[in-house]
């Protein structure tokens, strides 16, 4: 079975959705996957995210995961509702343990080299470098020195103007945020607009 990490590495991008509401999670996931961003992260900062995970997971070509996962309980609930990957904002050992129990990849948030090492020691399949805007694309190249084999995914401040540079400096994939999925567009159900932005973002990566 193709894993979420396989898809992230193949597409070199995933998107994180932060919105006050998602009126049609499956339509959102379909719009993003159709535009070339198959991995979709729905976060625990969105109300009723577990129901949204279940609905979005029905999208034929999307791989849907849960983000801003802080506890083992949240991890277990997300997996029960169909999450195929988990994302944390920082080091969360109990999330890593729950993910390992279910053979679900976790993308663990980190910033410093010590945090990256801790994330890898805890079994993270990939490490989210957050906030990426703080030190920019060159920081990914610096991290590549001590961590040549780590799957590093910058998040926070990545946009169509700098995604290619992050990839050129060693990122395995990048995270598309509000540059693609503006909260107002999501809440209003403007799926065609989101698909257009996603396609533009994917083109910018090359």
PDB file of C-alpha atoms in Angstrom:
ATOM      1  CA  UNK A   1       0.000   0.000   0.000  1.00  0.00           C
ATOM      2  CA  UNK A   2       1.254   3.445  -0.885  1.00  0.00           C
ATOM      3  CA  UNK A   3       1.934   5.369   2.318  1.00  0.00           C
ATOM      4  CA  UNK A   4       1.296   9.038   2.953  1.00  0.00           C
ATOM      5  CA  UNK A   5       5.036   9.596   3.052  1.00  0.00           C
ATOM      6  CA  UNK A   6       5.399   8.019  -0.402  1.00  0.00           C
ATOM      7  CA  UNK A   7       2.843  10.495  -1.761  1.00  0.00           C
ATOM      8  CA  UNK A   8       4.441  13.466  -0.017  1.00  0.00           C
ATOM      9  CA  UNK A   9       7.831  12.589  -1.432  1.00  0.00           C
ATOM     10  CA  UNK A  10       6.421  11.982  -4.909  1.00  0.00           C
ATOM     11  CA  UNK A  11       4.427  15.230  -5.018  1.00  0.00           C
ATOM     12  CA  UNK A  12       7.032  17.173  -2.995  1.00  0.00           C
ATOM     13  CA  UNK A  13       4.186  19.096  -1.354  1.00  0.00           C
ATOM     14  CA  UNK A  14       1.382  18.803   1.142  1.00  0.00           C
ATOM     15  CA  UNK A  15      -1.062  21.434   2.287  1.00  0.00           C
ATOM     16  CA  UNK A  16      -2.240  22.429   5.741  1.00  0.00           C
ATOM     17  CA  UNK A  17      -5.790  23.711   6.110  1.00  0.00           C
ATOM     18  CA  UNK A  18      -6.632  26.098   8.933  1.00  0.00           C
ATOM     19  CA  UNK A  19     -10.156  27.434   8.726  1.00  0.00           C
ATOM     20  CA  UNK A  20     -13.049  28.299  11.032  1.00  0.00           C
ATOM     21  CA  UNK A  21     -15.203  25.823   9.114  1.00  0.00           C
ATOM     22  CA  UNK A  22     -14.973  23.406   6.196  1.00  0.00           C
ATOM     23  CA  UNK A  23     -18.424  23.201   4.591  1.00  0.00           C
ATOM     24  CA  UNK A  24     -17.555  20.278   2.304  1.00  0.00           C
ATOM     25  CA  UNK A  25     -14.332  18.499   3.301  1.00  0.00           C
ATOM     26  CA  UNK A  26     -14.506  16.008   0.452  1.00  0.00           C
ATOM     27  CA  UNK A  27     -14.906  18.767  -2.156  1.00  0.00           C
ATOM     28  CA  UNK A  28     -11.898  20.552  -0.654  1.00  0.00           C
ATOM     29  CA  UNK A  29      -9.764  17.414  -0.787  1.00  0.00           C
ATOM     30  CA  UNK A  30     -10.899  16.675  -4.340  1.00  0.00           C
ATOM     31  CA  UNK A  31     -10.030  20.213  -5.458  1.00  0.00           C
ATOM     32  CA  UNK A  32      -6.536  20.043  -3.979  1.00  0.00           C
ATOM     33  CA  UNK A  33      -5.766  16.522  -5.199  1.00  0.00           C
ATOM     34  CA  UNK A  34      -6.996  17.352  -8.677  1.00  0.00           C
ATOM     35  CA  UNK A  35      -4.584  20.288  -8.790  1.00  0.00           C
ATOM     36  CA  UNK A  36      -1.589  18.187  -7.768  1.00  0.00           C
ATOM     37  CA  UNK A  37      -1.537  18.411  -3.956  1.00  0.00           C
ATOM     38  CA  UNK A  38      -2.775  15.026  -2.840  1.00  0.00           C
ATOM     39  CA  UNK A  39      -1.752  15.144   0.839  1.00  0.00           C
ATOM     40  CA  UNK A  40      -4.131  17.307   2.831  1.00  0.00           C
ATOM     41  CA  UNK A  41      -3.617  18.098   6.511  1.00  0.00           C
ATOM     42  CA  UNK A  42      -6.711  19.095   8.482  1.00  0.00           C
ATOM     43  CA  UNK A  43      -5.851  20.522  11.892  1.00  0.00           C
ATOM     44  CA  UNK A  44      -7.264  20.191  15.367  1.00  0.00           C
ATOM     45  CA  UNK A  45      -7.643  23.980  15.416  1.00  0.00           C
ATOM     46  CA  UNK A  46     -10.667  23.541  13.120  1.00  0.00           C
ATOM     47  CA  UNK A  47     -13.957  22.765  14.901  1.00  0.00           C
ATOM     48  CA  UNK A  48     -15.343  19.269  14.244  1.00  0.00           C
ATOM     49  CA  UNK A  49     -12.090  18.229  12.602  1.00  0.00           C
ATOM     50  CA  UNK A  50     -12.741  14.533  13.241  1.00  0.00           C
ATOM     51  CA  UNK A  51     -15.923  14.618  11.182  1.00  0.00           C
ATOM     52  CA  UNK A  52     -14.049  16.556   8.508  1.00  0.00           C
ATOM     53  CA  UNK A  53     -11.303  13.929   8.432  1.00  0.00           C
ATOM     54  CA  UNK A  54     -13.843  11.193   7.847  1.00  0.00           C
ATOM     55  CA  UNK A  55     -15.575  13.118   5.059  1.00  0.00           C
ATOM     56  CA  UNK A  56     -12.381  14.265   3.322  1.00  0.00           C
ATOM     57  CA  UNK A  57     -11.001  10.746   3.422  1.00  0.00           C
ATOM     58  CA  UNK A  58     -13.677   9.706   0.960  1.00  0.00           C
ATOM     59  CA  UNK A  59     -12.023  11.807  -1.761  1.00  0.00           C
ATOM     60  CA  UNK A  60     -10.751   9.361  -4.342  1.00  0.00           C
ATOM     61  CA  UNK A  61      -7.219  10.653  -4.904  1.00  0.00           C
ATOM     62  CA  UNK A  62      -6.506  12.540  -1.679  1.00  0.00           C
ATOM     63  CA  UNK A  63      -4.443  11.340   1.272  1.00  0.00           C
ATOM     64  CA  UNK A  64      -5.840  13.037   4.350  1.00  0.00           C
ATOM     65  CA  UNK A  65      -4.087  13.466   7.673  1.00  0.00           C
ATOM     66  CA  UNK A  66      -4.476  15.291  10.958  1.00  0.00           C
ATOM     67  CA  UNK A  67      -2.378  18.232  12.056  1.00  0.00           C
ATOM     68  CA  UNK A  68      -1.700  20.163  15.268  1.00  0.00           C
ATOM     69  CA  UNK A  69      -1.901  16.815  17.040  1.00  0.00           C
ATOM     70  CA  UNK A  70      -0.814  17.413  20.634  1.00  0.00           C
ATOM     71  CA  UNK A  71      -1.814  14.329  22.613  1.00  0.00           C
ATOM     72  CA  UNK A  72      -2.004  10.598  22.304  1.00  0.00           C
ATOM     73  CA  UNK A  73      -5.774  10.834  22.666  1.00  0.00           C
ATOM     74  CA  UNK A  74      -6.016  13.188  19.704  1.00  0.00           C
ATOM     75  CA  UNK A  75      -3.747  10.911  17.695  1.00  0.00           C
ATOM     76  CA  UNK A  76      -5.897   7.865  18.446  1.00  0.00           C
ATOM     77  CA  UNK A  77      -9.106   9.718  17.574  1.00  0.00           C
ATOM     78  CA  UNK A  78      -7.672  11.037  14.320  1.00  0.00           C
ATOM     79  CA  UNK A  79      -6.516   7.572  13.260  1.00  0.00           C
ATOM     80  CA  UNK A  80      -9.931   6.144  14.168  1.00  0.00           C
ATOM     81  CA  UNK A  81     -11.515   8.736  11.880  1.00  0.00           C
ATOM     82  CA  UNK A  82      -9.294   7.814   8.954  1.00  0.00           C
ATOM     83  CA  UNK A  83      -6.179   9.976   9.247  1.00  0.00           C
ATOM     84  CA  UNK A  84      -3.391   8.439   7.179  1.00  0.00           C
ATOM     85  CA  UNK A  85      -0.669  10.609   8.682  1.00  0.00           C
ATOM     86  CA  UNK A  86      -0.219  12.845  11.728  1.00  0.00           C
ATOM     87  CA  UNK A  87       1.546  16.189  12.046  1.00  0.00           C
ATOM     88  CA  UNK A  88       2.667  17.820  15.279  1.00  0.00           C
ATOM     89  CA  UNK A  89       3.804  21.427  15.851  1.00  0.00           C
ATOM     90  CA  UNK A  90       6.620  20.272  18.132  1.00  0.00           C
ATOM     91  CA  UNK A  91       8.128  17.283  19.922  1.00  0.00           C
ATOM     92  CA  UNK A  92       5.270  15.033  21.101  1.00  0.00           C
ATOM     93  CA  UNK A  93       6.461  11.616  22.247  1.00  0.00           C
ATOM     94  CA  UNK A  94       2.976  10.289  23.033  1.00  0.00           C
ATOM     95  CA  UNK A  95       1.786  11.133  19.523  1.00  0.00           C
ATOM     96  CA  UNK A  96       4.762   9.269  18.094  1.00  0.00           C
ATOM     97  CA  UNK A  97       3.952   6.239  20.246  1.00  0.00           C
ATOM     98  CA  UNK A  98       0.320   6.183  19.147  1.00  0.00           C
ATOM     99  CA  UNK A  99       1.296   6.564  15.495  1.00  0.00           C
ATOM    100  CA  UNK A 100       3.760   3.689  15.796  1.00  0.00           C
ATOM    101  CA  UNK A 101       1.070   1.467  17.340  1.00  0.00           C
ATOM    102  CA  UNK A 102      -1.006   1.891  14.194  1.00  0.00           C
ATOM    103  CA  UNK A 103       1.870   2.041  11.700  1.00  0.00           C
ATOM    104  CA  UNK A 104       0.876   5.598  10.740  1.00  0.00           C
ATOM    105  CA  UNK A 105       3.655   8.042   9.755  1.00  0.00           C
ATOM    106  CA  UNK A 106       4.114  11.096  11.929  1.00  0.00           C
ATOM    107  CA  UNK A 107       5.616  14.354  10.661  1.00  0.00           C
ATOM    108  CA  UNK A 108       6.994  15.901  13.834  1.00  0.00           C
ATOM    109  CA  UNK A 109       7.596  19.609  14.213  1.00  0.00           C
ATOM    110  CA  UNK A 110      11.085  20.819  15.106  1.00  0.00           C
ATOM    111  CA  UNK A 111      13.322  23.819  14.582  1.00  0.00           C
ATOM    112  CA  UNK A 112      16.758  23.385  16.131  1.00  0.00           C
ATOM    113  CA  UNK A 113      19.195  20.585  15.284  1.00  0.00           C
ATOM    114  CA  UNK A 114      18.616  19.084  18.742  1.00  0.00           C
ATOM    115  CA  UNK A 115      14.867  19.033  18.150  1.00  0.00           C
ATOM    116  CA  UNK A 116      15.344  17.449  14.732  1.00  0.00           C
ATOM    117  CA  UNK A 117      17.474  14.739  16.328  1.00  0.00           C
ATOM    118  CA  UNK A 118      14.880  14.154  19.043  1.00  0.00           C
ATOM    119  CA  UNK A 119      12.110  13.862  16.441  1.00  0.00           C
ATOM    120  CA  UNK A 120      14.124  11.293  14.499  1.00  0.00           C
ATOM    121  CA  UNK A 121      14.929   9.360  17.689  1.00  0.00           C
ATOM    122  CA  UNK A 122      11.196   9.203  18.451  1.00  0.00           C
ATOM    123  CA  UNK A 123      10.567   7.594  15.076  1.00  0.00           C
ATOM    124  CA  UNK A 124       9.298  10.531  13.028  1.00  0.00           C
ATOM    125  CA  UNK A 125       8.957   9.567   9.374  1.00  0.00           C
ATOM    126  CA  UNK A 126       9.652  13.184   8.470  1.00  0.00           C
ATOM    127  CA  UNK A 127      10.452  16.384  10.323  1.00  0.00           C
ATOM    128  CA  UNK A 128       8.501  19.577   9.815  1.00  0.00           C
ATOM    129  CA  UNK A 129      10.856  22.540  10.078  1.00  0.00           C
ATOM    130  CA  UNK A 130       8.700  25.236  11.657  1.00  0.00           C
ATOM    131  CA  UNK A 131       8.608  28.182  11.391  1.00  0.00           C
ATOM    132  CA  UNK A 132      10.531  28.019   8.121  1.00  0.00           C
ATOM    133  CA  UNK A 133      10.218  31.765   7.522  1.00  0.00           C
ATOM    134  CA  UNK A 134      12.475  32.465  10.497  1.00  0.00           C
ATOM    135  CA  UNK A 135      15.743  31.468   8.799  1.00  0.00           C
ATOM    136  CA  UNK A 136      14.665  30.855   5.216  1.00  0.00           C
ATOM    137  CA  UNK A 137      15.680  28.282   2.594  1.00  0.00           C
ATOM    138  CA  UNK A 138      19.387  28.377   3.480  1.00  0.00           C
ATOM    139  CA  UNK A 139      18.613  26.821   6.848  1.00  0.00           C
ATOM    140  CA  UNK A 140      17.444  23.630   5.110  1.00  0.00           C
ATOM    141  CA  UNK A 141      20.851  23.373   3.444  1.00  0.00           C
ATOM    142  CA  UNK A 142      22.554  23.796   6.824  1.00  0.00           C
ATOM    143  CA  UNK A 143      20.449  21.011   8.357  1.00  0.00           C
ATOM    144  CA  UNK A 144      21.323  18.711   5.477  1.00  0.00           C
ATOM    145  CA  UNK A 145      24.906  18.568   6.797  1.00  0.00           C
ATOM    146  CA  UNK A 146      24.221  16.626  10.015  1.00  0.00           C
ATOM    147  CA  UNK A 147      20.986  15.060   8.742  1.00  0.00           C
ATOM    148  CA  UNK A 148      21.639  14.031   5.128  1.00  0.00           C
ATOM    149  CA  UNK A 149      19.019  11.282   5.110  1.00  0.00           C
ATOM    150  CA  UNK A 150      16.248  13.017   7.053  1.00  0.00           C
ATOM    151  CA  UNK A 151      13.004  13.907   5.293  1.00  0.00           C
ATOM    152  CA  UNK A 152      12.760  17.633   6.037  1.00  0.00           C
ATOM    153  CA  UNK A 153       9.567  19.538   5.248  1.00  0.00           C
ATOM    154  CA  UNK A 154       9.556  23.311   5.816  1.00  0.00           C
ATOM    155  CA  UNK A 155       6.302  24.854   6.994  1.00  0.00           C
ATOM    156  CA  UNK A 156       5.275  28.393   7.844  1.00  0.00           C
ATOM    157  CA  UNK A 157       6.177  31.113   5.384  1.00  0.00           C
ATOM    158  CA  UNK A 158       6.455  28.836   2.350  1.00  0.00           C
ATOM    159  CA  UNK A 159       4.724  30.264  -0.703  1.00  0.00           C
ATOM    160  CA  UNK A 160       4.755  30.180  -4.490  1.00  0.00           C
ATOM    161  CA  UNK A 161       7.601  32.694  -4.488  1.00  0.00           C
ATOM    162  CA  UNK A 162      10.062  30.609  -2.453  1.00  0.00           C
ATOM    163  CA  UNK A 163       8.918  26.966  -2.637  1.00  0.00           C
ATOM    164  CA  UNK A 164      11.410  26.091  -5.381  1.00  0.00           C
ATOM    165  CA  UNK A 165      14.260  27.585  -3.363  1.00  0.00           C
ATOM    166  CA  UNK A 166      13.373  25.509  -0.301  1.00  0.00           C
ATOM    167  CA  UNK A 167      13.363  22.382  -2.468  1.00  0.00           C
ATOM    168  CA  UNK A 168      16.672  23.326  -4.091  1.00  0.00           C
ATOM    169  CA  UNK A 169      18.218  23.699  -0.638  1.00  0.00           C
ATOM    170  CA  UNK A 170      17.347  20.196   0.489  1.00  0.00           C
ATOM    171  CA  UNK A 171      13.689  20.085   1.466  1.00  0.00           C
ATOM    172  CA  UNK A 172      12.104  16.754   0.550  1.00  0.00           C
ATOM    173  CA  UNK A 173       8.760  18.536   0.246  1.00  0.00           C
ATOM    174  CA  UNK A 174       7.199  21.849   1.186  1.00  0.00           C
ATOM    175  CA  UNK A 175       4.019  22.789   3.015  1.00  0.00           C
ATOM    176  CA  UNK A 176       1.524  25.008   1.227  1.00  0.00           C
ATOM    177  CA  UNK A 177      -0.533  27.013   3.705  1.00  0.00           C
ATOM    178  CA  UNK A 178      -2.697  30.080   3.344  1.00  0.00           C
ATOM    179  CA  UNK A 179      -0.980  30.836   0.037  1.00  0.00           C
ATOM    180  CA  UNK A 180      -3.185  28.038  -1.327  1.00  0.00           C
ATOM    181  CA  UNK A 181      -5.946  27.465   1.215  1.00  0.00           C
ATOM    182  CA  UNK A 182      -6.942  30.873   2.533  1.00  0.00           C
ATOM    183  CA  UNK A 183      -9.299  30.396   5.510  1.00  0.00           C
ATOM    184  CA  UNK A 184     -11.893  32.694   3.940  1.00  0.00           C
ATOM    185  CA  UNK A 185     -11.888  30.671   0.711  1.00  0.00           C
ATOM    186  CA  UNK A 186     -12.272  27.414   2.632  1.00  0.00           C
ATOM    187  CA  UNK A 187     -15.102  28.730   4.802  1.00  0.00           C
ATOM    188  CA  UNK A 188     -16.910  30.082   1.727  1.00  0.00           C
ATOM    189  CA  UNK A 189     -16.456  26.855  -0.245  1.00  0.00           C
ATOM    190  CA  UNK A 190     -14.552  28.497  -3.116  1.00  0.00           C
ATOM    191  CA  UNK A 191     -13.149  25.211  -4.362  1.00  0.00           C
ATOM    192  CA  UNK A 192     -12.309  26.368  -7.891  1.00  0.00           C
ATOM    193  CA  UNK A 193     -10.286  29.275  -6.504  1.00  0.00           C
ATOM    194  CA  UNK A 194      -8.432  26.933  -4.167  1.00  0.00           C
ATOM    195  CA  UNK A 195      -7.754  24.506  -7.032  1.00  0.00           C
ATOM    196  CA  UNK A 196      -6.390  27.352  -9.152  1.00  0.00           C
ATOM    197  CA  UNK A 197      -4.064  28.491  -6.369  1.00  0.00           C
ATOM    198  CA  UNK A 198      -2.929  24.929  -5.755  1.00  0.00           C
ATOM    199  CA  UNK A 199      -2.100  24.416  -9.419  1.00  0.00           C
ATOM    200  CA  UNK A 200      -0.136  27.678  -9.458  1.00  0.00           C
ATOM    201  CA  UNK A 201       1.780  26.616  -6.366  1.00  0.00           C
ATOM    202  CA  UNK A 202       2.658  23.248  -7.927  1.00  0.00           C
ATOM    203  CA  UNK A 203       3.917  24.985 -11.089  1.00  0.00           C
ATOM    204  CA  UNK A 204       6.072  27.309  -8.978  1.00  0.00           C
ATOM    205  CA  UNK A 205       7.953  24.376  -7.496  1.00  0.00           C
ATOM    206  CA  UNK A 206       9.705  23.507 -10.754  1.00  0.00           C
TER     207      UNK A 206
END
